[in-house]
Amino acid sequence: MLKEMLENVGIKSPLIHNITNYVTVNDCANILLACGASPIMADDLEEVEDITSICCGLNINIGTLNKNTITSMFVAGKKSNELNHPVLLDPVGAGASRLRTDTAKELLEKVKFSVIRGNLSEIKSLALGSGNTRGVDSVEYINEENLDTVIDFAKDFALKNSAITVITSVVDIVTDGKTAYCVYNGDKMMSKITGSGCQLSAMMAAYISANPNDILKAALACVCAMGFCGEIAKKRMADKDGNSSYRNYLIDAVYNLTPDELEKGARYEIR
Amino acid sequence: MLKEMLENVGIKSPLIHNITNYVTVNDCANILLACGASPIMADDLEEVEDITSICCGLNINIGTLNKNTITSMFVAGKKSNELNHPVLLDPVGAGASRLRTDTAKELLEKVKFSVIRGNLSEIKSLALGSGNTRGVDSVEYINEENLDTVIDFAKDFALKNSAITVITSVVDIVTDGKTAYCVYNGDKMMSKITGSGCQLSAMMAAYISANPNDILKAALACVCAMGFCGEIAKKRMADKDGNSSYRNYLIDAVYNLTPDELEKGARYEIR
Amino acid sequence: MLKEMLENVGIKSPLIHNITNYVTVNDCANILLACGASPIMADDLEEVEDITSICCGLNINIGTLNKNTITSMFVAGKKSNELNHPVLLDPVGAGASRLRTDTAKELLEKVKFSVIRGNLSEIKSLALGSGNTRGVDSVEYINEENLDTVIDFAKDFALKNSAITVITSVVDIVTDGKTAYCVYNGDKMMSKITGSGCQLSAMMAAYISANPNDILKAALACVCAMGFCGEIAKKRMADKDGNSSYRNYLIDAVYNLTPDELEKGARYEIR
C-alpha cells in the first residue's frame, strides 16, 4: 500500500518550491534529492509566482520568517492554490512568538493547505491560540496515555482546516479528520539534530506532489519513511558517532530506501 | 600544465567575496577552505564595497536572490571591476523566473565578468531569452551527440560576453571563444547533492583569483579538479552511504587533492 | 571545577536565541543540541523580543549582518538586558568593513554583554579602531611570544567593556579583567572548517546561560570543551578524511563529551 507512494516520487521526480528557513535549508534540499525529488528555494516576492508555477508542489516553513518572506508565502500559496498544486504548511515555532502564531493562522485562513505538519505544541498554538511551545521544540509529547485525546484533537483540527494534519512526536498522528493513523516508526536521536521536522515537511511536499490523488496515504508513507530511516540511521551509529554523523546517516538512509523496504519497515495502525 | 593553477591557490590563499544563496553557502565556504582559499560572505549594500576591496575575487551566485542582495551584486561587481578583481557569475536558475533571467542579463550588461559558469539550460536562457530550466537543474545535457553544437554555442556566448564560459554537464565545456576544452571528469552522484554547481563556482573564483593572468587555464583546472574529486568521492562510497556522505567525501577529496594528483587525474581535450 | 559547568548545560538544557549569520547557522544549531542545549534562530524585528523572552540567553553574531537584522540585534539585546539574560557578542569580521566595526562598537555601547568572543584581529578592531582583519580570519595570532602583551590587552578590553573577553587563537585567552586564563586545547584543523568560531560562540551562550552566576568559569569551560573536542576530532581523522569529515567529528565529539572527560582534558593555566 505505501510502496507505491515512494515509487511515484521516484518516477515523477517532483520539483518542489520551498519557502523555508535558512537554518535547515541545506538539509531540506539534500533530503528532497535523496528521496528522488528536486528542490528549488525562492522567496523573493518578484519571483515566487514564477517559481511555484514551474513546480509540482509548495512547502511553506515559517522557521525564520521575516516581513519580506511572509508576503511571499501568501503570494506563492495563493498561486499554488490557483494551479491546484499541493501546499504544505510547517508552522515552525508557532506559539513561540506572536508573529509566528499570527502568520501561521492567517496563512490557514487565506491559503488552502493540503497538509499541515507540526509538533503538538505548534498545532495546539494554532488550534487553541496558546500552546506551550518551547522555542521550536515541543514541550508536549504524544504517548500511549494521551494518544486518544490527541487523536480526537488532531481529527477536529483536520476537519476545521480541511487539511490533512500530521502531528509528529514519539508517536506520530496522520489524519484527514475521519481516519487517523498512528505511526510508531522513529528514534529519539531525531530530536538531537536540527531540522528533522523541517526535513520531514520538505520530503512530505514531494510525496504528496507525486501522489496528488492520495494525499492521506502519501503523508502516511512519508512519516513512516522518515521514522524508519531514523531507525536505520540509529543502527548505523558507531563508537564516537554523535548527532552530526546521525544527520548524515539519516539522509543517506532516505537516499537508499527502496519502496519494498518502506512497505516492510512501516509500523502503523488505524486508531 | 594544470598543477600550477592549484599550487597558486595554495600559495596565495585568495580571500574570496561571495554573494551567494543561503542553501549551499556553508558548502561553498568549506570547499573554499578545502582548496586552500578563504571565504567571506557579505551581501548588505552598506558593506559590499568594503568587503570586496579587501578580497582577491568576487563570486556572484543568484541562487536565492532578493531585492536587497541584487542591488549589492551590482555594486560589488562594479567595485571589483574598478579594482581589476576577477568576478564570476553563477546564474543559478536563470530561465526559472523572469527575475533570475533579467537579473543575470542585466549583470552581464553592467558588470564585466571574467567567468560565467552555469548548466546548459541556464546559459541558454541568457543567450536565447528562453531555455528550458527546470528549477535549478538542467533539463538539457551535453553528450557526444550534441557536443559540437554546444561548443559552437559556448564559444559564441563567450565572445559576445567577453567572458570565459563554463557549461557543466555530463561533459563540461570551458572556452574563451577561441579555444574550447571538453572535460570528461565527474560522476553522476554530483547531481544528487545540492550545490555541486555552487561549490564549483565558489572554488573557481579562488582558482581564477590566484591565477589572474591565466584565467582560461585556471577555470579548466578547477573544472577538472571538481570532477576528479567527484570521482574520488564516488570510489569512497561504501555500503549504506548516500548523498549526504557523498557531500562530505567530495569536500574531503578537494581538501586532500594535490597538484600532482590533479595533473594526472584531469581528463580533457581541446575540441 | 569545570565539569559542573557542562553538567549544568545538560541539566538546564537552556534555550538559546541566536541572531546569527546564514553561513554557519546549521552548525550552530547542531552544536547547541550536541552540548545539551536547544537553539532557536529568529531575526525579524517583529518577533525578537518575544523570542528572546522565552529563552535563557542570547547569541549575537554579526557574520552576515544586514540593515534589518542589525536593528533586531539592538532590540533583542536590550530586551535580554531587561530580563537579565546573558548576552554574548561575536563580532565576526569586525575590521573587515566599516559596517561591521561600527555595528559591533555601537552594540558594545548600547547593549550590556556578558561575554565578547572573537579572534585577535576582531577584538583589536573594536579596541583600537583599526586592526588587521583579513575577512573573517585573524591575521594575528597569539603565541608564547606575544602572550603577555595580549593578556594585558584583553584584560584592559574586558574592564573597559565590563564584559568577560574571550580571544581565541593558537592559545586562547579568557578574562574578566582581573583573572586571565590561557587555554592550550585546540587543533589547527579547526581553522580549516568554516564557523568553528561561530560554533564556539553559540555553545558559549549555552554554557553561560546555564551558569549565570559563574560566567567566567563557564566561558573557560566552553573554550576548553571546544578545543578538547577539536583534539578528539583530529585523532579520529582517517585516510581520505578532510575538513568536511572533521566538521562532523567535531560536533560528534561535543555530543559525546562527558563532564568528567572535560575536567580531565582541559589544559589551561592562570597567567
mmCIF file of N, CA, C and O in Angstrom, chain C residues 146-184:
data_model
loop_
_atom_site.group_PDB
_atom_site.id
_atom_site.type_symbol
_atom_site.label_atom_id
_atom_site.label_comp_id
_atom_site.label_asym_id
_atom_site.label_seq_id
_atom_site.Cartn_x
_atom_site.Cartn_y
_atom_site.Cartn_z
ATOM 1 N N ASN C 146 53.947 36.726 22.220
ATOM 2 C CA ASN C 146 53.165 37.937 22.482
ATOM 3 C C ASN C 146 52.109 37.711 23.566
ATOM 4 O O ASN C 146 51.252 38.579 23.795
ATOM 5 N N LEU C 147 52.161 36.563 24.212
ATOM 6 C CA LEU C 147 51.081 36.186 25.124
ATOM 7 C C LEU C 147 50.846 37.210 26.228
ATOM 8 O O LEU C 147 49.707 37.635 26.463
ATOM 9 N N ASP C 148 51.897 37.642 26.879
ATOM 10 C CA ASP C 148 51.721 38.581 27.994
ATOM 11 C C ASP C 148 51.141 39.912 27.517
ATOM 12 O O ASP C 148 50.279 40.494 28.179
ATOM 13 N N THR C 149 51.604 40.346 26.369
ATOM 14 C CA THR C 149 51.079 41.589 25.809
ATOM 15 C C THR C 149 49.594 41.464 25.497
ATOM 16 O O THR C 149 48.798 42.369 25.799
ATOM 17 N N VAL C 150 49.234 40.346 24.900
ATOM 18 C CA VAL C 150 47.829 40.167 24.527
ATOM 19 C C VAL C 150 46.957 40.004 25.778
ATOM 20 O O VAL C 150 45.825 40.493 25.825
ATOM 21 N N ILE C 151 47.488 39.360 26.792
ATOM 22 C CA ILE C 151 46.723 39.219 28.040
ATOM 23 C C ILE C 151 46.424 40.609 28.622
ATOM 24 O O ILE C 151 45.300 40.896 29.037
ATOM 25 N N ASP C 152 47.429 41.458 28.638
ATOM 26 C CA ASP C 152 47.212 42.816 29.159
ATOM 27 C C ASP C 152 46.158 43.542 28.335
ATOM 28 O O ASP C 152 45.283 44.221 28.880
ATOM 29 N N PHE C 153 46.257 43.379 27.021
ATOM 30 C CA PHE C 153 45.275 43.994 26.132
ATOM 31 C C PHE C 153 43.871 43.459 26.417
ATOM 32 O O PHE C 153 42.896 44.224 26.520
ATOM 33 N N ALA C 154 43.772 42.146 26.558
ATOM 34 C CA ALA C 154 42.462 41.519 26.790
ATOM 35 C C ALA C 154 41.867 41.965 28.128
ATOM 36 O O ALA C 154 40.670 42.253 28.230
ATOM 37 N N LYS C 155 42.709 42.024 29.155
ATOM 38 C CA LYS C 155 42.228 42.472 30.464
ATOM 39 C C LYS C 155 41.694 43.900 30.386
ATOM 40 O O LYS C 155 40.624 44.211 30.918
ATOM 41 N N ASP C 156 42.448 44.730 29.711
ATOM 42 C CA ASP C 156 42.048 46.120 29.566
ATOM 43 C C ASP C 156 40.719 46.224 28.817
ATOM 44 O O ASP C 156 39.822 46.974 29.214
ATOM 45 N N PHE C 157 40.589 45.437 27.746
ATOM 46 C CA PHE C 157 39.355 45.449 26.959
ATOM 47 C C PHE C 157 38.181 44.961 27.806
ATOM 48 O O PHE C 157 37.075 45.517 27.741
ATOM 49 N N ALA C 158 38.423 43.935 28.594
ATOM 50 C CA ALA C 158 37.369 43.374 29.455
ATOM 51 C C ALA C 158 36.903 44.414 30.476
ATOM 52 O O ALA C 158 35.695 44.587 30.704
ATOM 53 N N LEU C 159 37.851 45.101 31.067
ATOM 54 C CA LEU C 159 37.494 46.107 32.077
ATOM 55 C C LEU C 159 36.737 47.269 31.447
ATOM 56 O O LEU C 159 35.712 47.711 31.976
ATOM 57 N N LYS C 160 37.227 47.739 30.319
ATOM 58 C CA LYS C 160 36.580 48.889 29.671
ATOM 59 C C LYS C 160 35.157 48.570 29.241
ATOM 60 O O LYS C 160 34.289 49.440 29.217
ATOM 61 N N ASN C 161 34.924 47.322 28.858
ATOM 62 C CA ASN C 161 33.603 46.942 28.374
ATOM 63 C C ASN C 161 32.777 46.188 29.418
ATOM 64 O O ASN C 161 31.662 45.769 29.128
ATOM 65 N N SER C 162 33.346 46.048 30.598
ATOM 66 C CA SER C 162 32.651 45.318 31.677
ATOM 67 C C SER C 162 32.081 44.000 31.169
ATOM 68 O O SER C 162 30.930 43.650 31.458
ATOM 69 N N ALA C 163 32.895 43.308 30.417
ATOM 70 C CA ALA C 163 32.433 42.032 29.841
ATOM 71 C C ALA C 163 33.585 41.045 29.848
ATOM 72 O O ALA C 163 34.739 41.414 29.599
ATOM 73 N N ILE C 164 33.261 39.824 30.141
ATOM 74 C CA ILE C 164 34.268 38.789 30.007
ATOM 75 C C ILE C 164 34.689 38.728 28.551
ATOM 76 O O ILE C 164 33.837 38.758 27.652
ATOM 77 N N THR C 165 35.991 38.699 28.346
ATOM 78 C CA THR C 165 36.506 38.760 26.985
ATOM 79 C C THR C 165 37.229 37.464 26.666
ATOM 80 O O THR C 165 38.054 37.001 27.457
ATOM 81 N N VAL C 166 36.875 36.909 25.526
ATOM 82 C CA VAL C 166 37.476 35.653 25.090
ATOM 83 C C VAL C 166 38.098 35.897 23.722
ATOM 84 O O VAL C 166 37.401 36.245 22.766
ATOM 85 N N ILE C 167 39.417 35.750 23.661
ATOM 86 C CA ILE C 167 40.124 35.891 22.387
ATOM 87 C C ILE C 167 40.696 34.530 22.041
ATOM 88 O O ILE C 167 41.490 33.966 22.792
ATOM 89 N N THR C 168 40.249 34.002 20.898
ATOM 90 C CA THR C 168 40.670 32.647 20.549
ATOM 91 C C THR C 168 41.702 32.684 19.435
ATOM 92 O O THR C 168 41.595 33.456 18.486
ATOM 93 N N SER C 169 42.686 31.835 19.578
ATOM 94 C CA SER C 169 43.793 31.748 18.625
ATOM 95 C C SER C 169 44.505 30.422 18.892
ATOM 96 O O SER C 169 43.866 29.458 19.332
ATOM 97 N N VAL C 170 45.792 30.349 18.597
ATOM 98 C CA VAL C 170 46.549 29.138 18.923
ATOM 99 C C VAL C 170 46.480 28.898 20.438
ATOM 100 O O VAL C 170 46.241 27.790 20.898
ATOM 101 N N VAL C 171 46.672 29.964 21.195
ATOM 102 C CA VAL C 171 46.368 29.959 22.625
ATOM 103 C C VAL C 171 45.123 30.821 22.784
ATOM 104 O O VAL C 171 44.977 31.836 22.096
ATOM 105 N N ASP C 172 44.223 30.413 23.652
ATOM 106 C CA ASP C 172 43.006 31.199 23.871
ATOM 107 C C ASP C 172 43.103 31.929 25.207
ATOM 108 O O ASP C 172 43.651 31.382 26.173
ATOM 109 N N ILE C 173 42.549 33.109 25.247
ATOM 110 C CA ILE C 173 42.551 33.884 26.485
ATOM 111 C C ILE C 173 41.113 34.116 26.937
ATOM 112 O O ILE C 173 40.259 34.476 26.119
ATOM 113 N N VAL C 174 40.879 33.891 28.215
ATOM 114 C CA VAL C 174 39.558 34.127 28.808
ATOM 115 C C VAL C 174 39.791 34.993 30.043
ATOM 116 O O VAL C 174 40.494 34.571 30.972
ATOM 117 N N THR C 175 39.216 36.161 30.059
ATOM 118 C CA THR C 175 39.495 37.048 31.192
ATOM 119 C C THR C 175 38.298 37.925 31.545
ATOM 120 O O THR C 175 37.513 38.300 30.678
ATOM 121 N N ASP C 176 38.210 38.211 32.823
ATOM 122 C CA ASP C 176 37.201 39.176 33.287
ATOM 123 C C ASP C 176 37.853 40.528 33.583
ATOM 124 O O ASP C 176 37.212 41.421 34.135
ATOM 125 N N GLY C 177 39.114 40.659 33.255
ATOM 126 C CA GLY C 177 39.832 41.897 33.504
ATOM 127 C C GLY C 177 40.760 41.780 34.699
ATOM 128 O O GLY C 177 41.742 42.511 34.801
ATOM 129 N N LYS C 178 40.432 40.850 35.578
ATOM 130 C CA LYS C 178 41.315 40.625 36.718
ATOM 131 C C LYS C 178 42.078 39.312 36.528
ATOM 132 O O LYS C 178 43.288 39.299 36.411
ATOM 133 N N THR C 179 41.338 38.228 36.462
ATOM 134 C CA THR C 179 41.960 36.926 36.237
ATOM 135 C C THR C 179 42.003 36.639 34.735
ATOM 136 O O THR C 179 41.039 36.915 34.029
ATOM 137 N N ALA C 180 43.106 36.086 34.268
ATOM 138 C CA ALA C 180 43.191 35.677 32.859
ATOM 139 C C ALA C 180 43.579 34.205 32.785
ATOM 140 O O ALA C 180 44.568 33.790 33.407
ATOM 141 N N TYR C 181 42.783 33.454 32.064
ATOM 142 C CA TYR C 181 43.096 32.060 31.814
ATOM 143 C C TYR C 181 43.653 31.916 30.392
ATOM 144 O O TYR C 181 43.128 32.529 29.457
ATOM 145 N N CYS C 182 44.674 31.098 30.244
ATOM 146 C CA CYS C 182 45.189 30.749 28.920
ATOM 147 C C CYS C 182 44.827 29.295 28.666
ATOM 148 O O CYS C 182 45.152 28.422 29.482
ATOM 149 N N VAL C 183 44.188 29.050 27.550
ATOM 150 C CA VAL C 183 43.756 27.691 27.224
ATOM 151 C C VAL C 183 44.617 27.139 26.099
ATOM 152 O O VAL C 183 44.811 27.805 25.077
ATOM 153 N N TYR C 184 45.112 25.937 26.318
ATOM 154 C CA TYR C 184 46.022 25.333 25.344
ATOM 155 C C TYR C 184 45.369 24.208 24.552
ATOM 156 O O TYR C 184 46.018 23.576 23.739
#
